[in-house]
Short mmCIF file of N, CA and C in Angstrom, two decimals:
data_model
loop_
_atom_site.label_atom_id
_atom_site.label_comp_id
_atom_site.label_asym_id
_atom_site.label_seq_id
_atom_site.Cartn_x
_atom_site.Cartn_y
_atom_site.Cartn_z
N UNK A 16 -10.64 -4.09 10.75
CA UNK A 16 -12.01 -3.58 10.77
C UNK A 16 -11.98 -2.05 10.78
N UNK A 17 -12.39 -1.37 9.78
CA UNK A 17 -12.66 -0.03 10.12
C UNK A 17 -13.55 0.22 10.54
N UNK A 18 -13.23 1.41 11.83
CA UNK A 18 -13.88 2.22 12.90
C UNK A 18 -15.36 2.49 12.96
N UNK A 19 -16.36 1.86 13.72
CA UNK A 19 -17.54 1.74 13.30
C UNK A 19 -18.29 3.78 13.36
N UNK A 20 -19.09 4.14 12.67
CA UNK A 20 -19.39 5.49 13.06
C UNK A 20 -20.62 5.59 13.77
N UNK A 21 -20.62 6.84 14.02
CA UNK A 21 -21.61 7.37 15.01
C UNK A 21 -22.66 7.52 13.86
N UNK A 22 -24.13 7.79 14.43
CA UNK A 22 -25.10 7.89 13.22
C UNK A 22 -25.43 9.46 13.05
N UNK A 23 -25.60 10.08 11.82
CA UNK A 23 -26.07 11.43 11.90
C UNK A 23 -27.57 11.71 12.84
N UNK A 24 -27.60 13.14 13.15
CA UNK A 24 -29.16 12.62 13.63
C UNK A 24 -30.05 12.65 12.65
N UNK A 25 -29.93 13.00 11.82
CA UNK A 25 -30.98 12.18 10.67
C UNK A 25 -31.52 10.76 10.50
N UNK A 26 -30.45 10.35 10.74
CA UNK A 26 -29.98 8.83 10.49
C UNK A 26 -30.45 8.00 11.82
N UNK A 27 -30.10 8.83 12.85
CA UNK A 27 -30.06 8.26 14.18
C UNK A 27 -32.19 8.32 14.26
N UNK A 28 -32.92 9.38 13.42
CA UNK A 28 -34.33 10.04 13.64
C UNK A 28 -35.10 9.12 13.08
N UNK A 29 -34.58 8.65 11.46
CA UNK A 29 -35.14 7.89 11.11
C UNK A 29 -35.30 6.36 11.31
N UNK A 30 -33.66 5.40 11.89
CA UNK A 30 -34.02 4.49 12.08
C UNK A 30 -34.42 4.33 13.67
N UNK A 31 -34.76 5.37 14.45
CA UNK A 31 -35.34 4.89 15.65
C UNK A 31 -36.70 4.49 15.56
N UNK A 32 -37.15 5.59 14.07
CA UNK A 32 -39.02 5.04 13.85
C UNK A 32 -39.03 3.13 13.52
N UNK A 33 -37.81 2.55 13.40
CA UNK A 33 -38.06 1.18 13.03
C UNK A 33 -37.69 0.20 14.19
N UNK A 34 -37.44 1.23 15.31
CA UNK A 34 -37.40 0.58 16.76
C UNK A 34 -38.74 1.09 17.45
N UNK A 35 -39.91 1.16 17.55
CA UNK A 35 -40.20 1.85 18.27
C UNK A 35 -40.71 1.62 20.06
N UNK A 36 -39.92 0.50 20.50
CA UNK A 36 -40.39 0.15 22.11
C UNK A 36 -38.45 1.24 22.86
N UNK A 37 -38.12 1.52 21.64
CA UNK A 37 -36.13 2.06 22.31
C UNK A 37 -36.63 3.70 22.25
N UNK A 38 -35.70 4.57 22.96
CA UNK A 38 -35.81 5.88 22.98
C UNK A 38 -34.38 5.95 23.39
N UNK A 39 -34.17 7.55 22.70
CA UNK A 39 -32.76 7.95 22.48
C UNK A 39 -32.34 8.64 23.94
N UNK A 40 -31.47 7.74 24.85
CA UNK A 40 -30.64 8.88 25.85
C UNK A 40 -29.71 9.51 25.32
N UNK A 41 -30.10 11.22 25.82
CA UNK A 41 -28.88 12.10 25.31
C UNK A 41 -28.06 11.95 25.88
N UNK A 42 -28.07 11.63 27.73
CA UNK A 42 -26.93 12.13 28.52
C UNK A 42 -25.87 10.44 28.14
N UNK A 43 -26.71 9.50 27.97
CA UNK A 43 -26.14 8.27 27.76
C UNK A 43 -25.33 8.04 26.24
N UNK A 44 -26.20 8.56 25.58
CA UNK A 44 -25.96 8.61 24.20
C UNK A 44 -26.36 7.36 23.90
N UNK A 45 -26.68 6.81 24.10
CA UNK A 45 -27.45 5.40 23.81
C UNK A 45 -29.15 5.15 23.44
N UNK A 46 -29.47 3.89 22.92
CA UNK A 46 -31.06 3.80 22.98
C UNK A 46 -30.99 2.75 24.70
N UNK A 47 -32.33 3.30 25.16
CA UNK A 47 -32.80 2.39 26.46
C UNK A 47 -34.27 2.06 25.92
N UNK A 48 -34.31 0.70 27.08
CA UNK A 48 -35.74 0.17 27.19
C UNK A 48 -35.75 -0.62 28.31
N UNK A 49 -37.33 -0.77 28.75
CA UNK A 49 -36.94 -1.76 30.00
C UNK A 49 -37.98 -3.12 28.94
N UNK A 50 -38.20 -4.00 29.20
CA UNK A 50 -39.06 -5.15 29.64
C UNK A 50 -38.98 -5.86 30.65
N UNK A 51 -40.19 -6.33 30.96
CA UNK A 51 -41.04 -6.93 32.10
C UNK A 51 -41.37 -8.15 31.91
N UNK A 52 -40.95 -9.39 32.74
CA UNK A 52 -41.49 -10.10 32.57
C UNK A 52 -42.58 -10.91 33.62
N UNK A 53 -43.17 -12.10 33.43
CA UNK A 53 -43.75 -12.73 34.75
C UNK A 53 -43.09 -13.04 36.43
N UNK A 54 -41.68 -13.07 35.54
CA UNK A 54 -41.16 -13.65 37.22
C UNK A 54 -39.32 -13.62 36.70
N UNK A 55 -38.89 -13.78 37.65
CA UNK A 55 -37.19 -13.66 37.60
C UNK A 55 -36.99 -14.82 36.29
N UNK A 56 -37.27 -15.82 36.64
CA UNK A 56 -36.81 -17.12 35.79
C UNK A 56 -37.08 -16.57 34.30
N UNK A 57 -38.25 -16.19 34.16
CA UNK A 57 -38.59 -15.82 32.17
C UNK A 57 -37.35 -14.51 31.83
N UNK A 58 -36.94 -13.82 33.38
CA UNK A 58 -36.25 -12.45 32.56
C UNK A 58 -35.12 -12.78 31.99
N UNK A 59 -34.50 -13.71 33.12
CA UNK A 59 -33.24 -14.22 33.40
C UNK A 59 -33.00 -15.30 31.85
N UNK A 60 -34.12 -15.79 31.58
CA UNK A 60 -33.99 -16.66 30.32
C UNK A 60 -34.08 -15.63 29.05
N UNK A 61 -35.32 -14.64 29.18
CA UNK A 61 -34.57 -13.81 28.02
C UNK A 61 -33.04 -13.04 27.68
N UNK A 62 -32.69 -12.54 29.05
CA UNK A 62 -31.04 -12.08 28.80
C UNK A 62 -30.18 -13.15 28.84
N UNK A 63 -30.83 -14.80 28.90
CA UNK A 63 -29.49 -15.55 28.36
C UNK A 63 -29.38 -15.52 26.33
N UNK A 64 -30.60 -15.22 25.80
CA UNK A 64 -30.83 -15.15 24.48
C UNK A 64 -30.01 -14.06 23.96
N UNK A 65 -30.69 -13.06 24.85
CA UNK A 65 -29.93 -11.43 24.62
C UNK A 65 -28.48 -12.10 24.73
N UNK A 66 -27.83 -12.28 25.79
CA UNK A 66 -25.99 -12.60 26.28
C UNK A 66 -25.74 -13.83 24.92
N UNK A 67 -26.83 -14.50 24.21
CA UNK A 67 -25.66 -15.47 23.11
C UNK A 67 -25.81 -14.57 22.22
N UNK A 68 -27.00 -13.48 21.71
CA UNK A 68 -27.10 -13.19 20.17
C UNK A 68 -25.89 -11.71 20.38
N UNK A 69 -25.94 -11.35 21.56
CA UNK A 69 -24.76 -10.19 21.60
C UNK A 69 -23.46 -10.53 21.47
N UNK A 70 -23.06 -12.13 22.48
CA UNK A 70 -21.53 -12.47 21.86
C UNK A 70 -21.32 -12.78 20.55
N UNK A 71 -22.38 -13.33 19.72
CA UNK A 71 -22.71 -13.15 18.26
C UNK A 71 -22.13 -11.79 17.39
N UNK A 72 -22.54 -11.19 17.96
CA UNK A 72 -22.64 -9.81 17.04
C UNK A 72 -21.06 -9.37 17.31
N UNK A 73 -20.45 -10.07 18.41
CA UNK A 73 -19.76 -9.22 18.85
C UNK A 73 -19.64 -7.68 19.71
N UNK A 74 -20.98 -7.65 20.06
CA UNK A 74 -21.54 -6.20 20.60
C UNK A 74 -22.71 -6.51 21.91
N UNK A 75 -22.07 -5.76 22.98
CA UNK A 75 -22.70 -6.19 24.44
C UNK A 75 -23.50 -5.31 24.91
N UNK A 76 -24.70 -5.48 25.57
CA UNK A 76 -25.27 -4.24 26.23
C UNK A 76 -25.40 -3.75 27.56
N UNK A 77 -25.40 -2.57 28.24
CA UNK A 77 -24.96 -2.63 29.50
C UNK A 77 -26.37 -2.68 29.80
N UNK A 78 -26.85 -3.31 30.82
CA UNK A 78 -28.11 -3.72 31.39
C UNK A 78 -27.95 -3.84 32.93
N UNK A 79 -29.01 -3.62 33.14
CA UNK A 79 -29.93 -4.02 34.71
C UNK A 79 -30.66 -4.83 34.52
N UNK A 80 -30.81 -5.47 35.84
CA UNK A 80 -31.71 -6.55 35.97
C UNK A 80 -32.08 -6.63 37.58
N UNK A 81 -33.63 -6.46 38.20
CA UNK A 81 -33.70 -6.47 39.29
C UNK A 81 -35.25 -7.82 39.45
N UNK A 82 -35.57 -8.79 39.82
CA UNK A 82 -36.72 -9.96 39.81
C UNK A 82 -36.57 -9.89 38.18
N UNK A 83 -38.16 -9.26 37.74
CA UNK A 83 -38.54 -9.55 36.00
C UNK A 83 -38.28 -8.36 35.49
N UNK A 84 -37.58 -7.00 35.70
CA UNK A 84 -37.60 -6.31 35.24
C UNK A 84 -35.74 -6.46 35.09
N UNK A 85 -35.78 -6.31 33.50
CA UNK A 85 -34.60 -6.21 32.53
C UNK A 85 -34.57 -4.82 31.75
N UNK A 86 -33.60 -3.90 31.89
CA UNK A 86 -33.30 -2.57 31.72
C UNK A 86 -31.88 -2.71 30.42
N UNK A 87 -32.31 -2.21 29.38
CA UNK A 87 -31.05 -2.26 28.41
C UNK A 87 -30.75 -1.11 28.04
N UNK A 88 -29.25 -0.52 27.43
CA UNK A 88 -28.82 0.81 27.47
C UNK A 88 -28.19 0.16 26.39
N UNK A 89 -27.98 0.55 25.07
CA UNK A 89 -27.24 -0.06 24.02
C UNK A 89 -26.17 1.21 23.62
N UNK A 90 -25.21 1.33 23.43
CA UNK A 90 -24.52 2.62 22.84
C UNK A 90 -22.77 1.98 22.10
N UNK A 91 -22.29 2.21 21.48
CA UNK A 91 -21.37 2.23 20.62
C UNK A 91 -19.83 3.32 21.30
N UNK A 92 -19.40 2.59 22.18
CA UNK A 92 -17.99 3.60 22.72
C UNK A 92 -16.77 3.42 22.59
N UNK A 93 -16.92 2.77 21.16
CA UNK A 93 -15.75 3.14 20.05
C UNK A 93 -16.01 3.80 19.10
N UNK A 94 -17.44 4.02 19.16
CA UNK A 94 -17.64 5.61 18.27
C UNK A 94 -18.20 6.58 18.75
N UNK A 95 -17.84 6.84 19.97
CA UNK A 95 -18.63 7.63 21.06
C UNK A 95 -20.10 8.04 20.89
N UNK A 96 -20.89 6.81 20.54
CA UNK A 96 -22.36 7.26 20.65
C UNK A 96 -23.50 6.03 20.16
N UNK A 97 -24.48 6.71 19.86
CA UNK A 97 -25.27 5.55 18.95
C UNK A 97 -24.70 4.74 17.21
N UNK A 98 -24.80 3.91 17.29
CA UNK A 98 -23.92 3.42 15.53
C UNK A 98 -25.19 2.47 15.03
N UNK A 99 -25.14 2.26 14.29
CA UNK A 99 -25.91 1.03 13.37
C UNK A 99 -25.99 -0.08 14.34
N UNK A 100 -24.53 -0.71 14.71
CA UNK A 100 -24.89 -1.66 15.44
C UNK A 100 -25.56 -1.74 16.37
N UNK A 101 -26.17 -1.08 17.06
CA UNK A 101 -27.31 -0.69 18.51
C UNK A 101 -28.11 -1.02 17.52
N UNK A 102 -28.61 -0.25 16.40
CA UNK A 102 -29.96 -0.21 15.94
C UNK A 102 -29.91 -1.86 15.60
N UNK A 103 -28.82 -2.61 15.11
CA UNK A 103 -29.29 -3.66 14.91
C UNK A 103 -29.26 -4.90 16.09
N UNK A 104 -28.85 -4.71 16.88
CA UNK A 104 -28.84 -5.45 18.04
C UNK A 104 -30.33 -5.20 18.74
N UNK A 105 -30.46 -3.82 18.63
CA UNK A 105 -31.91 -4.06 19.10
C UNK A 105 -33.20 -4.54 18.52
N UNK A 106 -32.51 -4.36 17.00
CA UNK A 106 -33.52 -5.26 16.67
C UNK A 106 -33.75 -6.77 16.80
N UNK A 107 -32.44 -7.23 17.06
CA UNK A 107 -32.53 -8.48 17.26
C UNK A 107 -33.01 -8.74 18.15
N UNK A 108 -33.03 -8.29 19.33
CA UNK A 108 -33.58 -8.21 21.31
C UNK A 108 -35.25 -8.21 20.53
N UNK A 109 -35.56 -7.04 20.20
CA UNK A 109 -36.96 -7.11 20.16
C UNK A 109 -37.74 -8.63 19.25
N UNK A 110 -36.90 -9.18 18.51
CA UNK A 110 -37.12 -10.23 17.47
C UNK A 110 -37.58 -11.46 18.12
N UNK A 111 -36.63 -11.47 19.65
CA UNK A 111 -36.93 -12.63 20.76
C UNK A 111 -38.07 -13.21 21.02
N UNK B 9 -44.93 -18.12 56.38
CA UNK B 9 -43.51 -17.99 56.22
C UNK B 9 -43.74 -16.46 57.53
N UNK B 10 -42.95 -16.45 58.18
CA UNK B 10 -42.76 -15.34 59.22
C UNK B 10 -41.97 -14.19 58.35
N UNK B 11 -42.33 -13.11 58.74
CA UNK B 11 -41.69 -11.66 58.27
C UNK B 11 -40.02 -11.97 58.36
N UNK B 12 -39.06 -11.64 57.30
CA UNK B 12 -37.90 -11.63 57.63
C UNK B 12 -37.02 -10.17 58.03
N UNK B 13 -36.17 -10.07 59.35
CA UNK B 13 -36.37 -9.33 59.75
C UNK B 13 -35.31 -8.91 59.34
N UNK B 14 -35.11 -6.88 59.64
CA UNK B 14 -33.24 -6.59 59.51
C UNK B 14 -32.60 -6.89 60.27
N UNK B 15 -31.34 -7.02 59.54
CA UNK B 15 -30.09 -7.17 60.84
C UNK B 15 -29.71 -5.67 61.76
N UNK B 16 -29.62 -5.72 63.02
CA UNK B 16 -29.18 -4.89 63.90
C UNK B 16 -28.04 -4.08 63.41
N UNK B 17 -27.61 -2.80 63.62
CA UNK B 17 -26.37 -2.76 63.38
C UNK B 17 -25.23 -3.55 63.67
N UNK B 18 -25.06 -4.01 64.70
CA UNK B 18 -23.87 -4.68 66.14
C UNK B 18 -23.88 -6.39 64.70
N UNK B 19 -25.24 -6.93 64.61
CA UNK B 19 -25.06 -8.09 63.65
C UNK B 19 -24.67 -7.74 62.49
N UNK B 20 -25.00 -6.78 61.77
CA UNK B 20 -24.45 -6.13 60.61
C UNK B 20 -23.35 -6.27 60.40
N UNK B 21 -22.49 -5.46 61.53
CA UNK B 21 -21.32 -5.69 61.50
C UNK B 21 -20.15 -6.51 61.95
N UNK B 22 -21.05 -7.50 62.39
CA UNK B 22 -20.30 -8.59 62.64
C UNK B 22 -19.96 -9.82 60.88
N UNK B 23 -21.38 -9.95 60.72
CA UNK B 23 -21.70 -10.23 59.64
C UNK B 23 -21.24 -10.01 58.44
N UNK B 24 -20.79 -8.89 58.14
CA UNK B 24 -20.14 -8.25 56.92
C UNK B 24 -18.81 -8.63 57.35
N UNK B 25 -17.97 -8.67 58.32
CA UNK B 25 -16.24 -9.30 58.57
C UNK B 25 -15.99 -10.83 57.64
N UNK B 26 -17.91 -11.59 57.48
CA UNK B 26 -17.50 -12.91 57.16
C UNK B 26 -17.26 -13.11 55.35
N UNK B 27 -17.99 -11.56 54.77
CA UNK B 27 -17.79 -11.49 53.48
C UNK B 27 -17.01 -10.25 53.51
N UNK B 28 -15.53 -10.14 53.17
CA UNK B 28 -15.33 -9.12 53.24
C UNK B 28 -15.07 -8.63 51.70
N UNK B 29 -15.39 -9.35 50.68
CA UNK B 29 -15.86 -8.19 49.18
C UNK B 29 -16.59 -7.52 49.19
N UNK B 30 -17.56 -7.66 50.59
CA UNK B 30 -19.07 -6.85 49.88
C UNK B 30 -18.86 -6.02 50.91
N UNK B 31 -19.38 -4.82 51.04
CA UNK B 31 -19.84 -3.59 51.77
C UNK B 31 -20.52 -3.34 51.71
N UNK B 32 -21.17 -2.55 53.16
CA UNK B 32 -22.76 -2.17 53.44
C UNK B 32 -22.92 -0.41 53.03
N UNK B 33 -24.21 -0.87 51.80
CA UNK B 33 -24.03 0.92 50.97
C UNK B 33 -25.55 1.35 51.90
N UNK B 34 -25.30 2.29 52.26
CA UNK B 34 -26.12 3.05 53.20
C UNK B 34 -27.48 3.76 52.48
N UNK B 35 -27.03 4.01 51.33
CA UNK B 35 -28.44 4.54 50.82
C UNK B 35 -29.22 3.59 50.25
N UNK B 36 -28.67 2.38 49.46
CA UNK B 36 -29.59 1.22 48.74
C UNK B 36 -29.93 0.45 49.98
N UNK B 37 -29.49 0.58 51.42
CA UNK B 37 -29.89 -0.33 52.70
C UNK B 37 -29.82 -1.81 52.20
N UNK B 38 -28.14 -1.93 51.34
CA UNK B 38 -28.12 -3.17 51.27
C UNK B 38 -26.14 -3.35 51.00
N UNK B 39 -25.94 -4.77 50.96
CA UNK B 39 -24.47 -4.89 50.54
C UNK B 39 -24.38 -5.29 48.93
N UNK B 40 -23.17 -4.17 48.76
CA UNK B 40 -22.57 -4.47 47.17
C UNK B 40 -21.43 -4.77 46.74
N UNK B 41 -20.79 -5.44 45.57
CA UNK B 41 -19.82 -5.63 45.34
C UNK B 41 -19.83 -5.33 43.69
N UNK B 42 -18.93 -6.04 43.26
CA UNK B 42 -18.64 -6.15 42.20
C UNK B 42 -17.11 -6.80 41.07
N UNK B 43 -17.95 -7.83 40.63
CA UNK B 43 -16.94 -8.76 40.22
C UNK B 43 -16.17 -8.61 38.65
N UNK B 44 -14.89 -8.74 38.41
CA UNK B 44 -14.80 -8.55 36.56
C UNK B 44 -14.07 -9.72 36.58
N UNK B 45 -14.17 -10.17 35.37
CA UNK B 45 -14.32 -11.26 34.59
C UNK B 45 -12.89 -10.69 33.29
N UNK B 46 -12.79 -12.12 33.08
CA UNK B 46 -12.15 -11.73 31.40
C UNK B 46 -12.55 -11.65 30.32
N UNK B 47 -14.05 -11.78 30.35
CA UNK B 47 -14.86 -11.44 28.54
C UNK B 47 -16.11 -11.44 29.81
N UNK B 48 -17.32 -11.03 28.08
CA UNK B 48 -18.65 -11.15 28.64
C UNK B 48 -19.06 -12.53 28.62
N UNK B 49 -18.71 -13.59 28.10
CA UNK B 49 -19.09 -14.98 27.92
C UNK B 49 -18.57 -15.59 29.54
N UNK B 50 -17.33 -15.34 30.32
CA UNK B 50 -17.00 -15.38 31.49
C UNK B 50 -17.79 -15.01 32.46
N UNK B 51 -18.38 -13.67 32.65
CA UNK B 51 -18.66 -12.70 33.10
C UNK B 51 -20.58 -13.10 33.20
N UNK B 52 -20.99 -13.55 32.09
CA UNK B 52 -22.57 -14.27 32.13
C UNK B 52 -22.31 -15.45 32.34
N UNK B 53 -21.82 -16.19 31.93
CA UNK B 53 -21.74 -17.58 32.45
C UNK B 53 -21.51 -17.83 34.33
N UNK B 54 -21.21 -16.81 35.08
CA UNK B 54 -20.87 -16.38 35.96
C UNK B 54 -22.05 -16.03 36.93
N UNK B 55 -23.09 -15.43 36.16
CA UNK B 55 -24.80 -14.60 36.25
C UNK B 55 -25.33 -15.58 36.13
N UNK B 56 -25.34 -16.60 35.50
CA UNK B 56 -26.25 -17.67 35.28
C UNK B 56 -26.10 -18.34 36.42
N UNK B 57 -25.08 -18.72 36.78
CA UNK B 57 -24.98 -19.66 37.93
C UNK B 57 -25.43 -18.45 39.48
N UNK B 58 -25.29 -17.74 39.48
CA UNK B 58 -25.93 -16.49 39.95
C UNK B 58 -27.29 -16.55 39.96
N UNK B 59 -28.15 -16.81 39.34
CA UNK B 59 -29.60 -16.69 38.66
C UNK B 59 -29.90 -17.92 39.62
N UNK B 60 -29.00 -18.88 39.20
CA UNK B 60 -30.04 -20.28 39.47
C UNK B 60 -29.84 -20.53 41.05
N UNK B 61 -28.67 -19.69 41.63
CA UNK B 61 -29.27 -20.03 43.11
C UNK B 61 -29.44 -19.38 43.84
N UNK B 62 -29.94 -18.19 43.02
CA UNK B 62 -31.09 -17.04 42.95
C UNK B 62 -32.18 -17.48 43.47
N UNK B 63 -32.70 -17.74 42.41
CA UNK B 63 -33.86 -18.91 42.26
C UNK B 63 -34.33 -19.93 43.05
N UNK B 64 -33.01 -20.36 43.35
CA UNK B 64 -34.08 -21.54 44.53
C UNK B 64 -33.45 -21.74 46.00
N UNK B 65 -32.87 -20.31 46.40
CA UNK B 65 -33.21 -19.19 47.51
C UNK B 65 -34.04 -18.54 47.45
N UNK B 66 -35.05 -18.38 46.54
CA UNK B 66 -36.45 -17.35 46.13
C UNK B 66 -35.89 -16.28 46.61
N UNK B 67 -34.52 -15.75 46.73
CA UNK B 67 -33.49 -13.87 46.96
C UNK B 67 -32.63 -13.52 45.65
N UNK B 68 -33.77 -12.27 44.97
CA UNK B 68 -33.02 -12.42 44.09
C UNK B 68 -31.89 -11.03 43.98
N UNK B 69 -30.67 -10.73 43.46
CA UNK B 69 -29.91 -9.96 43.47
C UNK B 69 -30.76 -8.48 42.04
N UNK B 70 -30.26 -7.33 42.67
CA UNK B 70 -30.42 -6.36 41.91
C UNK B 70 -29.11 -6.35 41.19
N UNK B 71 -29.01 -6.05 40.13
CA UNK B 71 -27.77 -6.58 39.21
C UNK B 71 -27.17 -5.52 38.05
N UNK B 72 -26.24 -4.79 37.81
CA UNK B 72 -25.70 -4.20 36.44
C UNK B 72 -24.87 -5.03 35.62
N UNK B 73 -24.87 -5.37 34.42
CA UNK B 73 -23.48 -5.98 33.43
C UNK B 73 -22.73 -5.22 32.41
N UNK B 74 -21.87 -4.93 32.17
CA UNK B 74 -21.19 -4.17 31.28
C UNK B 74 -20.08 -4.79 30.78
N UNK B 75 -20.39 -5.49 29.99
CA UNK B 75 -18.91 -6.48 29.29
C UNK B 75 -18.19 -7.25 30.47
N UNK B 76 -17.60 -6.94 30.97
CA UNK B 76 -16.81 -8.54 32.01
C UNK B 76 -17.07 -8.30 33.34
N UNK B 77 -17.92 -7.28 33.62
CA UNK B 77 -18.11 -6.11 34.84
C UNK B 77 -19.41 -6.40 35.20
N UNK B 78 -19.54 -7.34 36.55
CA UNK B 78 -20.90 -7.80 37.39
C UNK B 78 -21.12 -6.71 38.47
N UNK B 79 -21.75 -5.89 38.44
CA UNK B 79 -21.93 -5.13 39.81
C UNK B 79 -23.55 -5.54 40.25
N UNK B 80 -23.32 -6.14 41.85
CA UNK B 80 -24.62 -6.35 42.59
C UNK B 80 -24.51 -5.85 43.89
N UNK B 81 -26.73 -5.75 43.91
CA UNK B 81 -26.78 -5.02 45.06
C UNK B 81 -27.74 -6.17 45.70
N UNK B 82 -27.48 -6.59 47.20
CA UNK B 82 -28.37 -7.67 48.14
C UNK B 82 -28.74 -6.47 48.87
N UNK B 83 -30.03 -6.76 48.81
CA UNK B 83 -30.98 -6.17 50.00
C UNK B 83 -32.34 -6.93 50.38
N UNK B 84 -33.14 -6.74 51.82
CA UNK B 84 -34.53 -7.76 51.51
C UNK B 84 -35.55 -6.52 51.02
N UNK B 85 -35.90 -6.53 50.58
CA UNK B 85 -37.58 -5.21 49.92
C UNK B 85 -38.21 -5.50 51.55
N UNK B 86 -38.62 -7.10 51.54
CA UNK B 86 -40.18 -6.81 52.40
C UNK B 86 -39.18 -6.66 53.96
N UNK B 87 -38.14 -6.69 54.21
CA UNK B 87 -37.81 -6.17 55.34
C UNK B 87 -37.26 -4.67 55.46
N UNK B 88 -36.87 -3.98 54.46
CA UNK B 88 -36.86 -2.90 54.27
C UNK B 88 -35.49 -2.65 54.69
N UNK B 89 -34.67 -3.12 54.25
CA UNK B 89 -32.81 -3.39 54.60
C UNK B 89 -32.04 -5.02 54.70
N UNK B 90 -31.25 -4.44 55.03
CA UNK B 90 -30.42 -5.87 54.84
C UNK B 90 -30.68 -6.91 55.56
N UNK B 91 -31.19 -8.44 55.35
CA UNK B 91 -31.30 -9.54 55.83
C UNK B 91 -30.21 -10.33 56.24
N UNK B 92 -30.73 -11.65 57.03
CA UNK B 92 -29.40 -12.73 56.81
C UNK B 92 -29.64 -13.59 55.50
N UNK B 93 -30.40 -13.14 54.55
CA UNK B 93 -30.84 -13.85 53.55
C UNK B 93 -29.98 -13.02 52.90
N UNK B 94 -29.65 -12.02 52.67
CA UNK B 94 -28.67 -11.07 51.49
C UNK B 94 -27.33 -11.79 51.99
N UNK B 95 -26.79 -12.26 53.26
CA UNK B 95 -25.48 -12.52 54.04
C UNK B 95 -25.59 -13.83 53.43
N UNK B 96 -26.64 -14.86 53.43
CA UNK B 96 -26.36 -16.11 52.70
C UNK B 96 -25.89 -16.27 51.02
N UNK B 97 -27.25 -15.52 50.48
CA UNK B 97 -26.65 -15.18 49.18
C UNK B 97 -25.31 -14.48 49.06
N UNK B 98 -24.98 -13.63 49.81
CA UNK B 98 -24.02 -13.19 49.27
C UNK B 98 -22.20 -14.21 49.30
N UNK B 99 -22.83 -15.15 50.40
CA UNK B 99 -21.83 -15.97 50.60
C UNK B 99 -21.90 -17.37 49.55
N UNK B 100 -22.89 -17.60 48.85
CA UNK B 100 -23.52 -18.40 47.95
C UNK B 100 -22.54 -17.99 46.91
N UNK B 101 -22.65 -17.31 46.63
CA UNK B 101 -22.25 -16.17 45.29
C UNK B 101 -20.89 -16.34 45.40
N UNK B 102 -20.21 -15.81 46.44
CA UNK B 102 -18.81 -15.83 46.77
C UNK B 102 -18.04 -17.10 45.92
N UNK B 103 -18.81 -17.96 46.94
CA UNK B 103 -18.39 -19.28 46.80
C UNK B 103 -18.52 -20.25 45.73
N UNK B 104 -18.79 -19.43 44.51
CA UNK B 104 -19.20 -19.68 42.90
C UNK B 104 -17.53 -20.23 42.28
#
């Protein structure tokens, strides 16, 4: 597999307009978001969707989780930063 | 349901000898640990069973995941520090 890359910020500017619930951490270098749900049980069932479509991809996200509130940090640190694959993993999360 | 109350220091620390993975973190006014796994499929499959007796202890854990890497924090909110309800769960958990 060759080395996945980091995105230009051009690249990184334009496909964030096709995420728009994610925002870019600098200090993280990653996109974050939280969602909310009704109660522990619905959050806990969305990050089992999130935990199969990520072992899917092959690509994991580091997350929080405290009752219904689910916190995701997506970033690429084999290419030290944001890559395509975030942008497409999150799109898949938001697809749920 | 009666207010659940904190533990004393003197019970605190008696209490924490019976789990000794977890430690009492002074600023979250609760006990944490943290477990790794050999993949993320290990590592959630691990959370799930976590979740569900979460769930019907109605105590739920504040939680980070990062690929095989479970870090949790037990504390009670409406008692405003550590319970014997964080000491059960946390022995629940253990015993996974």
């Amino acid at each position: 597999m060759s080395k996945i890359k980091c995105l230009s910020n051009s690249e990184r500017a334009e496909l964030l307009k096709t995420i728009p619930d994610w925002e870019y951490d600098e200090e993280q270098k990653g996109i974050v978001t939280t969602y909310q749900f009704n109660d522990f049980t619905t959050a806990f069932g969305f990050m089992t969707s999130v935990a199969i479509l990520s072992e899917k991809a092959d690509h994991h996200p580091e997350w929080f989780n405290v009752y219904n509130k689910v916190e995701i940090l997506l970033t690429t640190h084999d290419a030290g930063g944001l890559s395509i694959r975030d942008i497409e993993l999150a799109r898949a999360i938001d697809a749920l």
